[in-house]
C-alpha positions in Angstrom: -21.7 8.2 30.6 -24.1 5.3 30.4 -26.8 5.6 28.3 -30.6 5.5 29.1 -33.8 4.6 27.3 -36.6 5.5 29.9 -41.0 3.9 28.9 -44.0 4.8 30.6 -47.7 5.4 29.7 -48.1 8.2 31.3 -46.9 11.1 29.9 -46.4 13.2 33.1 -44.2 10.8 34.8 -42.0 10.3 31.5 -41.3 13.8 30.7 -40.3 14.6 34.7 -38.0 11.6 34.3 -36.2 12.9 31.0 -36.2 16.3 32.0 -36.1 16.7 35.6 -33.7 14.5 37.0 -30.2 15.4 36.8 -28.8 11.9 34.9 -25.8 13.7 34.3 -24.7 13.6 38.0 -25.4 10.0 37.7 -23.1 9.7 34.7 -26.3 8.9 33.1 -27.5 10.2 29.6 -31.3 9.4 28.7 -31.3 8.6 24.7 -35.1 7.9 24.1 -38.2 7.4 25.1 -41.2 5.2 24.5 -44.6 4.7 25.5 -45.1 1.2 25.4 -43.1 -2.1 25.3 -43.1 -2.2 21.4 -42.1 1.1 20.9 -39.1 0.7 23.6 -38.3 -2.6 22.0 -38.0 -0.5 18.1 -35.6 2.0 20.7 -33.5 -0.9 22.0 -32.8 -2.4 18.9 -31.5 0.9 17.0 -29.8 2.4 19.8 -28.6 -0.5 22.1 -28.4 1.4 25.5 -26.8 0.4 28.9 -29.7 0.6 30.9 -33.3 0.6 30.4 -35.7 1.8 32.8 -39.4 0.6 32.8 -42.8 1.1 33.5 -44.9 -2.9 34.5 -48.1 -2.1 33.2 -48.5 -0.4 29.9 -50.3 -1.0 27.0 -49.7 -2.7 23.9 -46.5 -4.7 25.5 -46.5 -4.5 29.2 -43.0 -4.3 30.9 -42.6 -8.1 32.0 -42.8 -9.3 28.3 -40.4 -6.6 27.5 -37.8 -7.6 29.9 -37.6 -11.2 29.0 -37.3 -9.7 25.0 -34.8 -7.8 26.3 -33.0 -10.1 28.5 -32.7 -12.9 25.8 -31.6 -10.5 22.9 -29.7 -7.9 24.9 -28.4 -9.7 28.6 -25.9 -6.6 28.6 -28.4 -4.1 29.2 -29.4 -3.2 32.7 -33.3 -3.5 33.6 -34.8 -1.0 35.9 -38.5 -1.6 37.0 -41.3 1.2 38.1 -44.4 0.2 39.9 -46.7 1.5 42.1 -47.3 0.4 45.3 -50.2 -1.5 44.2 -48.0 -2.8 41.8 -45.5 -4.9 43.7 -46.5 -8.4 42.8 -45.7 -7.3 39.6 -42.8 -6.1 40.0 -41.3 -9.3 42.3 -42.2 -11.5 38.8 -40.1 -8.8 36.8 -37.2 -9.1 39.3 -37.5 -12.6 38.5 -36.6 -12.3 34.8 -33.7 -10.6 35.0 -34.4 -6.9 36.0 -32.1 -5.2 38.8 -34.1 -3.2 40.6 -37.0 -1.8 40.6 -38.5 2.1 42.0 -41.6 3.2 43.4 -43.1 6.2 41.8 -43.5 8.7 42.9 -39.7 8.2 42.3 -37.5 9.5 45.4 -35.0 11.1 44.8 -32.5 9.8 47.0 -33.7 6.4 46.4 -33.2 6.9 42.5 -29.6 8.1 43.1 -29.0 4.6 45.2 -29.8 2.4 42.9 -28.4 4.1 39.8 -25.2 3.4 41.7 -25.8 -0.1 42.3 -26.6 -0.2 38.2 -23.5 1.7 37.2 -21.6 -0.6 39.3 -23.2 -3.8 37.5 -22.6 -2.2 33.9 -18.9 -1.3 35.4 -18.8 -5.1 35.7 -20.0 -5.8 32.1 -18.3 -3.9 30.6 -14.7 -4.9 32.2 -16.1 -9.1 31.4 -16.9 -7.8 28.3 -13.4 -6.5 27.5 -11.5 -9.0 29.4 -13.6 -11.4 26.8 -12.9 -9.1 23.7 -8.9 -9.2 25.0 -9.3 -13.1 25.1 -11.4 -13.5 21.7 -8.6 -11.5 20.1 -5.7 -13.6 20.9 -8.3 -16.7 19.8 -8.8 -14.9 16.7 -5.1 -15.0 15.7 -4.4 -18.0 16.5 -7.4 -19.3 14.6 -6.2 -17.4 11.8 -2.7 -18.7 11.9 -3.2 -22.6 12.7 -6.7 -23.1 11.0 -10.3 -23.3 12.3 -10.8 -26.9 11.5 -8.4 -27.6 14.4 -9.6 -25.3 16.6 -13.8 -25.2 16.5 -14.3 -25.0 20.0 -12.2 -21.7 20.2 -14.3 -20.3 17.0 -17.6 -21.2 19.6 -16.4 -19.4 21.9 -15.2 -16.1 19.9 -18.9 -16.9 18.5 -20.4 -16.0 21.8 -18.5 -13.0 22.4 -18.5 -11.4 19.4 -22.7 -11.8 19.5 -22.4 -10.6 22.7 -21.2 -7.6 22.1 -22.9 -6.7 18.4 -26.1 -7.1 20.5 -27.1 -10.4 18.1 -29.3 -13.6 19.3 -26.9 -16.1 21.0 -27.8 -18.2 17.7 -26.4 -16.3 14.9 -23.4 -17.9 13.5 -22.5 -15.5 10.9 -20.6 -11.8 10.6 -19.0 -10.1 8.0 -15.6 -9.3 8.7 -12.9 -6.4 7.0 -9.3 -7.1 6.2 -8.1 -3.4 7.6 -4.3 -3.0 6.2 -1.7 -0.5 6.0 0.1 0.0 3.0 4.0 0.3 3.2 3.9 0.8 7.0 7.9 0.8 7.1 8.1 3.2 4.3 5.9 5.9 6.1 8.1 4.8 9.5 11.2 6.0 8.1 9.9 9.1 6.0 7.0 10.2 8.4 4.7 13.1 6.3 2.1 15.5 7.2 -1.1 14.7 9.0 -4.4 15.8 9.5 -3.8 14.9 13.1 -3.5 15.9 16.9 -0.1 17.5 16.8 2.1 15.7 18.5 5.7 14.0 18.4 4.2 10.7 16.1 4.9 8.9 13.2 2.9 8.8 10.4 1.4 5.4 11.0 1.6 6.1 15.4 -1.1 8.7 13.4 -3.0 6.2 11.2 -3.2 3.0 14.1 -5.1 6.3 16.1 -7.5 6.7 13.8 -8.0 2.8 12.9 -8.4 2.7 16.7 -11.5 4.9 16.8 -13.4 3.1 13.8 -15.5 0.9 16.6 -17.2 4.6 18.0 -17.7 5.4 13.8 -19.3 2.3 12.8 -20.5 -0.5 15.5 -18.0 -3.4 15.5 -15.0 -5.5 17.2 -11.3 -4.4 16.3 -8.5 -7.0 16.4 -4.8 -6.6 15.5 -3.1 -9.1 14.4 -0.1 -7.6 13.9 1.7 -4.4 12.9 -0.1 -2.2 10.1 -3.1 -5.1 9.7 -6.5 -5.5 11.6 -10.0 -7.4 11.2 -13.0 -5.9 12.3 -15.8 -8.0 12.9 -19.4 -6.2 12.3 -23.0 -7.4 11.5 -23.2 -5.1 8.6 -20.1 -4.2 6.3 -21.3 -1.3 4.1 -18.3 0.2 2.1 -20.1 3.1 1.6 -19.8 4.0 5.5 -15.8 2.7 5.9 -15.5 5.3 2.3 -16.8 7.8 4.7 -14.8 7.0 8.1 -12.0 6.5 5.8 -12.2 9.9 4.1 -12.1 12.0 6.8 -7.9 11.7 7.2 -6.3 12.6 3.5 -3.8 10.3 4.7 -5.7 7.3 5.9 -7.5 7.8 2.6 -4.0 7.1 0.7 -2.3 4.8 2.8 -4.9 2.7 4.2 -6.5 -0.1 2.3 -9.8 -2.4 3.3 -11.2 -6.1 1.8 -14.3 -7.1 3.3 -16.1 -10.7 3.2 -18.9 -10.4 -0.1 -21.1 -12.3 2.3 -21.4 -13.1 5.8 -20.0 -16.1 7.1 -19.1 -18.7 9.8 -16.0 -17.3 12.0 -14.7 -21.2 10.8 -15.3 -20.4 7.4 -13.4 -17.4 7.7 -10.1 -19.0 8.7 -10.5 -21.0 6.2 -10.4 -17.9 3.4 -7.9 -16.1 4.8 -4.8 -16.7 3.8 -6.5 -16.7 -0.2 -7.5 -13.1 1.6 -4.5 -12.0 2.5 -2.9 -12.9 -0.8 -5.4 -11.5 -2.8 -5.3 -8.6 -1.3 -1.2 -8.4 -1.3 -1.8 -9.0 -5.4 -4.5 -6.4 -5.5 -2.0 -3.4 -3.6 0.3 -4.3 -5.3 -1.2 -4.1 -8.8 -3.5 -1.4 -8.4 -1.8 0.7 -5.5 -2.4 1.9 -2.4 -5.6 2.5 -0.5 -7.8 1.0 -1.8 -11.6 -0.3 -0.8 -12.4 -3.7 -2.3 -15.1 -6.6 -1.7 -13.2 -10.3 -1.7 -14.9 -13.2 -3.5 -13.0 -16.6 -4.2 -13.5 -16.3 -7.8 -11.7 -12.5 -7.8 -9.2 -12.6 -10.8 -5.7 -11.2 -11.1 -4.3 -8.9 -13.8 -0.9 -11.4 -15.0 1.8 -9.7 -16.6 2.0 -11.5 -20.8 4.0 -9.6 -22.1 7.8 -9.0 -21.2 9.5 -6.5 -19.3 10.9 -4.0 -22.0 14.6 -3.7 -22.6 16.6 -1.8 -20.2 18.6 -0.3 -23.4 15.8 1.9 -24.4 15.6 3.0 -21.2 18.9 4.4 -21.5 18.8 5.7 -24.3 15.6 7.7 -23.3 17.7 9.0 -20.1 21.0 9.8 -22.1 18.2 11.8 -24.3 16.9 13.6 -22.1 13.2 11.9 -23.6 11.1 12.3 -20.7 7.7 11.4 -23.0 10.2 7.9 -23.6 10.7 7.2 -19.8 7.4 8.0 -19.0 6.3 5.5 -21.6 8.9 2.3 -20.3 7.6 2.9 -17.2 4.5 2.5 -17.9 5.3 -0.7 -20.2 7.6 -1.7 -16.9 5.2 -1.5 -14.1 1.2 -1.1 -15.5 1.5 -4.7 -17.8 0.3 -7.0 -14.8 1.7 -8.8 -11.8 4.5 -11.1 -12.6 4.7 -14.6 -11.7 5.5 -15.3 -8.4 5.1 -11.7 -5.8 6.3 -8.2 -6.4 9.4 -9.1 -5.2 10.8 -10.1 -8.7 9.3 -6.1 -9.5 11.7 -4.7 -6.8 14.1 -6.9 -7.8 14.0 -6.0 -11.3 14.0 -2.2 -11.1 17.0 -2.2 -8.7 18.5 -4.0 -11.8 17.6 -1.5 -14.3 18.5 1.6 -12.2 22.0 0.1 -11.7 22.3 -0.3 -15.6 21.0 3.1 -15.6 23.8 4.5 -13.2 26.5 2.3 -14.7 25.3 3.7 -18.3 25.2 7.5 -17.4 27.1 8.3 -14.2 30.4 6.1 -15.0 32.2 9.2 -15.9 30.2 11.9 -14.3 31.1 12.5 -10.8 28.8 14.6 -9.8 26.1 12.7 -10.9 27.3 10.3 -8.7 27.4 12.2 -5.9 24.1 13.1 -6.5 22.7 9.3 -6.3 24.8 8.5 -3.4 22.8 11.5 -1.3 19.9 9.5 -1.8 21.4 6.1 -0.8 18.1 5.4 0.9 16.1 4.7 -2.7 17.0 1.1 -2.7 16.3 0.7 0.6 12.5 3.0 0.3 12.1 0.6 -2.7 12.2 -2.6 -1.1 9.3 -1.8 1.6 6.6 -0.7 -1.0 3.9 -3.0 -1.7 2.7 -1.6 -5.0 4.1 -1.4 -8.3 2.3 2.0 -8.6 4.4 3.3 -6.0 7.8 1.5 -7.1 7.2 3.9 -10.9 6.4 6.5 -8.7 9.5 6.6 -6.7 11.4 5.2 -10.0 10.3 8.2 -12.1 11.4 10.4 -9.5 15.3 9.3 -9.1 15.3 9.3 -13.1 13.7 12.9 -13.3 17.1 14.0 -11.0 19.3 11.3 -13.4 17.7 13.5 -16.1 17.6 17.2 -14.6 21.5 16.6 -14.2 22.8 15.7 -17.2 20.1 18.4 -19.1 22.2 20.7 -16.3 25.9 20.0 -18.5 24.9 18.7 -21.7 28.4 20.1 -23.8 30.0 18.0 -20.7 27.6 15.1 -21.1 28.0 14.7 -25.0 31.6 15.2 -24.5 32.1 11.7 -21.9 29.7 10.2 -24.7 31.8 11.2 -27.8 34.9 10.2 -25.4 33.1 6.7 -24.7 32.9 6.0 -28.3 36.3 6.9 -29.4 37.3 4.4 -26.8 35.1 1.4 -28.3 36.7 2.5 -32.2 39.9 2.6 -30.7 39.8 -0.9 -28.4 37.9 -2.8 -32.2 39.2 -1.0 -34.6 39.9 -4.6 -37.0 36.7 -5.3 -36.3 32.8 -4.6 -38.3 32.5 -0.8 -37.2 28.8 0.5 -38.2 27.1 3.2 -36.3 23.9 1.1 -36.3 26.0 -1.2 -33.7 27.6 2.0 -31.9 24.4 3.4 -31.1 23.6 0.2 -30.0 26.3 -0.2 -27.3 26.0 2.9 -26.1 22.1 3.3 -25.2 21.7 5.9 -28.1 19.7 6.7 -31.7 22.2 7.0 -34.3 21.1 9.4 -35.7 21.5 11.6 -31.6 25.3 9.6 -32.0 25.9 11.1 -35.0 24.7 14.7 -34.2 26.8 15.0 -31.4 29.7 13.2 -32.5 30.1 15.6 -34.9 29.4 18.6 -32.6 32.4 17.5 -30.9 35.2 15.7 -32.6 34.3 18.2 -36.0 34.4 14.6 -37.6 32.2 11.9 -38.5 31.6 8.4 -37.0 33.4 6.9 -40.3 35.4 9.2 -40.7 37.2 8.9 -36.8 36.7 5.4 -37.6 39.3 5.3 -40.9 41.2 7.8 -39.6 42.3 5.4 -36.8 42.9 2.5 -39.1 44.9 4.5 -41.4 47.4 5.7 -38.6 47.5 1.8 -37.5 48.1 1.0 -41.0 50.6 3.2 -41.2 52.8 1.9 -37.8 52.1 -1.4 -39.6 53.9 -0.5 -42.6 56.3 1.7 -41.2 57.5 -0.9 -38.6 56.6 -4.2 -39.8 57.1 -6.4 -42.9 53.6 -8.1 -42.4 52.3 -8.3 -45.8 49.8 -5.6 -47.7 46.4 -7.8 -47.5 46.9 -8.7 -44.1 47.5 -5.1 -42.9 44.1 -5.0 -44.8 42.5 -7.3 -42.5 43.7 -6.2 -39.1 42.6 -2.2 -39.6 38.9 -3.8 -40.5 38.6 -4.1 -44.0 38.2 -7.7 -46.2 39.4 -6.3 -49.1 42.5 -5.5 -49.9 41.7 -3.2 -52.9 39.1 -1.4 -51.0 41.7 -0.5 -48.3 44.4 0.4 -51.0 41.9 2.9 -52.0 40.7 4.3 -48.9 45.2 4.6 -47.7 45.7 6.4 -50.9 43.0 8.7 -50.5 44.4 9.5 -47.2 48.2 9.6 -48.3 48.2 10.3 -51.7 50.7 6.9 -51.8 50.0 3.2 -52.0 50.5 1.2 -49.1 53.7 -0.2 -50.8 55.2 3.5 -52.0 54.1 4.7 -48.1 56.1 1.4 -46.7 59.4 1.9 -49.6 59.6 5.7 -48.7 59.5 5.5 -44.6 62.0 2.8 -44.8 64.3 5.2 -47.0 63.5 7.9 -44.4 64.8 5.4 -41.4 67.8 4.5 -43.6 68.8 8.1 -44.2 
């Protein structure tokens, strides 16, 4: 349907034209009427119709002056004049100012239908020329953003001309608002289609979001150019964040996954192409810090929240997972992902996340085959993580996988405690000759000392120190029986710097001094 504005100072004629002609049969629709050229100009500025049908002689502003202004400001509008027989000279003059036809009063329906066929053809030709020009301007815009405006100022002028025509702006206008639209984590969404409030069909979430974005020019006047998968530039004469928010809020997924970055002031195409690399970088940094679905204004003085504190220690997270301390896990995730963007880019956070999860998996799943199987079933974890553009999304994803790990550990706490105690026993058996303390052991297996004391006593019936002493005494007895190593050297080998302290511990355990034990042992061997 092509839109029409009707203008005539004769109320009966205007009413007949508006209500008693079957415009729909001619693929047209009347959107407004006016009684003089001045009122008509206000309607034209607001509605920007395809066709203007106007009387020639009118008060305030006549049809010829109206035609001049419309032809200058809105050259794409097709103009048809109405005139009486005694106004034919006026009609001829009007044709010289860009009108495409005229109709004599009273209106003959066949003549009207014939004229409107010609007008519609011209509208269609104009539409095709404009669409072709828009496609070409899109190619030019992508080239300008890739190479830089200074080298291609001629292309920038051509694109500016097309934008002015399409947006019904004066030919000498040089500035526009630019909106950078992006689908955040589009690759992730393509891999994992989500429910979306769009017509049913076998489409991925990303495809549906693309359809949604393609409809933006119908919601708010502007020119939409696709730069690459998941990225568009929307050029408009007014960039109202409230209007764009209202548009995006029509869809829950659009609100969640589409980010919009607006230039804070109107600017020329050349100026925008110079700012583009910084705007793209700022978009990536803001999404990385604050998450997806942003609506923000870009300014050259915009500051990024950079990370000041070092990343929290991985051992603390492992200890929290081991003990199923979910509050401590959440606190660790906050310190890791909410402390600002580290120098470099989001890839550093991804690498750190992978390293952390590998450490957690090695610490808690090394001897738990069932847990290993669960983690392996979630093998796309790293693939999905690598596609994420925000630390908030990474945080959510890491929380989910850690929750799975803790759920499994919580489901079999006894088995897990046995696994931990066995690991501690192996450490003691392999290091009995070194200094052993509960704090040292707890740090090695990422547990708190008190928690380790509790589960070790529950599983073995002994304290950690009692078990370590038993291992040391067993090895000391073996050396006393089978070697001639002096007692003070044996004491050192089993972890005691003081031979006398070793002797007192040995006597409490066996009821004999080390030398007495060796003498009795050798007598027994001879017997």
